[in-house]
CSV table of C-alpha atoms in Angstrom, one decimal:
chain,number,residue,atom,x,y,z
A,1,UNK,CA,0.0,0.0,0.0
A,2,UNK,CA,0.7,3.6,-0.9
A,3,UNK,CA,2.8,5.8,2.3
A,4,UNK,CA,0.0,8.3,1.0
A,5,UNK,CA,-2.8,6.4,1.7
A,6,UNK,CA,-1.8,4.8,5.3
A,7,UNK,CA,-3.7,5.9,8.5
A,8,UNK,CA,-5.9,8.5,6.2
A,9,UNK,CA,-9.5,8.6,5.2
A,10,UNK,CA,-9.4,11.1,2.5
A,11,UNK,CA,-6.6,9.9,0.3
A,12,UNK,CA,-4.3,13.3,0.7
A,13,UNK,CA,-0.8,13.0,0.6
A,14,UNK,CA,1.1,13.4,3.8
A,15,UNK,CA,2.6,16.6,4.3
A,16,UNK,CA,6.3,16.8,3.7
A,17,UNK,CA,8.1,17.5,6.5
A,18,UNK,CA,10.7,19.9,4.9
A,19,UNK,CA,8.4,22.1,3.0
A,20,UNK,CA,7.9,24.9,5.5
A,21,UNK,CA,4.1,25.4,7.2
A,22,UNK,CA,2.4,28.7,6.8
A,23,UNK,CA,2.2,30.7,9.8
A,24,UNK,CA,-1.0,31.2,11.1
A,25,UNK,CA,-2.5,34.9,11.4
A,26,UNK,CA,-1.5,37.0,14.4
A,27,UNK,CA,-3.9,37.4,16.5
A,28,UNK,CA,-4.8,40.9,17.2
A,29,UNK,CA,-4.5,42.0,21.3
A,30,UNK,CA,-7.1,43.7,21.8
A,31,UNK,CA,-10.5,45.0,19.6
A,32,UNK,CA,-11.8,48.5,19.4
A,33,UNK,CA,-15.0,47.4,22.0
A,34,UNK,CA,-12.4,46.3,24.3
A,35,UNK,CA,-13.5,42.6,24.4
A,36,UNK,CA,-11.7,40.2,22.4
A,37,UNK,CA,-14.6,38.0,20.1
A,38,UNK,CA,-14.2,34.8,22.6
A,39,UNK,CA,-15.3,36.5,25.3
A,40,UNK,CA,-18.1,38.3,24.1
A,41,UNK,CA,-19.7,34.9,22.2
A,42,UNK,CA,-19.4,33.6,25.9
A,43,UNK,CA,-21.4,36.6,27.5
A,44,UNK,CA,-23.4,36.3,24.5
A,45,UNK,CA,-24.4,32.5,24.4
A,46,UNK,CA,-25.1,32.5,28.6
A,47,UNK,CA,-27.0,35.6,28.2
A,48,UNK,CA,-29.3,33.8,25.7
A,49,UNK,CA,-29.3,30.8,27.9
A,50,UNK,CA,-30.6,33.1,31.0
A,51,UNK,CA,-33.4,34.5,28.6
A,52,UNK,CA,-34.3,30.8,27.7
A,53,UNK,CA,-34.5,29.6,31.1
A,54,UNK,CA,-36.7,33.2,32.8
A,55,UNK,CA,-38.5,33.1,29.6
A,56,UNK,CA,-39.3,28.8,30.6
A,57,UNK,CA,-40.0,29.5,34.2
A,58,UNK,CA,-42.6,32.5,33.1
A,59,UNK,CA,-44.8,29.9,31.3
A,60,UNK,CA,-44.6,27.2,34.2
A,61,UNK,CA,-45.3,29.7,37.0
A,62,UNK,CA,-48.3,30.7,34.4
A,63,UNK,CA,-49.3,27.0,33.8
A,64,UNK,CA,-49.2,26.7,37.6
A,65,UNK,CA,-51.7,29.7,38.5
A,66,UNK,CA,-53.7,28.6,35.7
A,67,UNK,CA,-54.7,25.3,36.9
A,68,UNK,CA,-54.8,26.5,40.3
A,69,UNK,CA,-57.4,29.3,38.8
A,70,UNK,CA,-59.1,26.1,37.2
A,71,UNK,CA,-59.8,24.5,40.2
A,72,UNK,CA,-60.3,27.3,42.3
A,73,UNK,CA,-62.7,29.9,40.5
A,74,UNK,CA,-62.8,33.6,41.8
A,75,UNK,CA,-66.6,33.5,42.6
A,76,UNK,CA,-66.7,30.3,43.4
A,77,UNK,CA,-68.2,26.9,42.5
């Protein structure tokens, strides 16, 4: 078998070792906002998740005093 084909899926030739590797992009220190882009798709993604979860308590709690109202009618039975 092929040195090309052993341990891979996709068929691609293994890289050659002395061909140098392109350096990946500098990352910039710091953004105009002052938050770097990991951070604020954190704050973003747990602020949604808060939302989710008041929003899904509102409608139990509303569930709850519904039936409650069902079985206990405001001028009675």
């Amino acid at each position: 078998m092929s040195p090309r084909y052993v341990g891979r899926h996709t068929g691609a030739p293994l890289p050659d070792p002395d061909e140098p590797q392109a350096s990946p992009r500098p990352r910039r220190q710091s953004r105009p906002g002052g938050i770097d882009r990991g951070k604020a798709k954190k704050v973003a993604l747990w602020t949604a998740l808060a939302l989710c979860l008041a929003a899904s308590i509102a409608v139990l709690v509303g569930l709850v005093r519904g039936f409650y109202e069902m079985d206990h009618p405001p001028g009675g039975w």
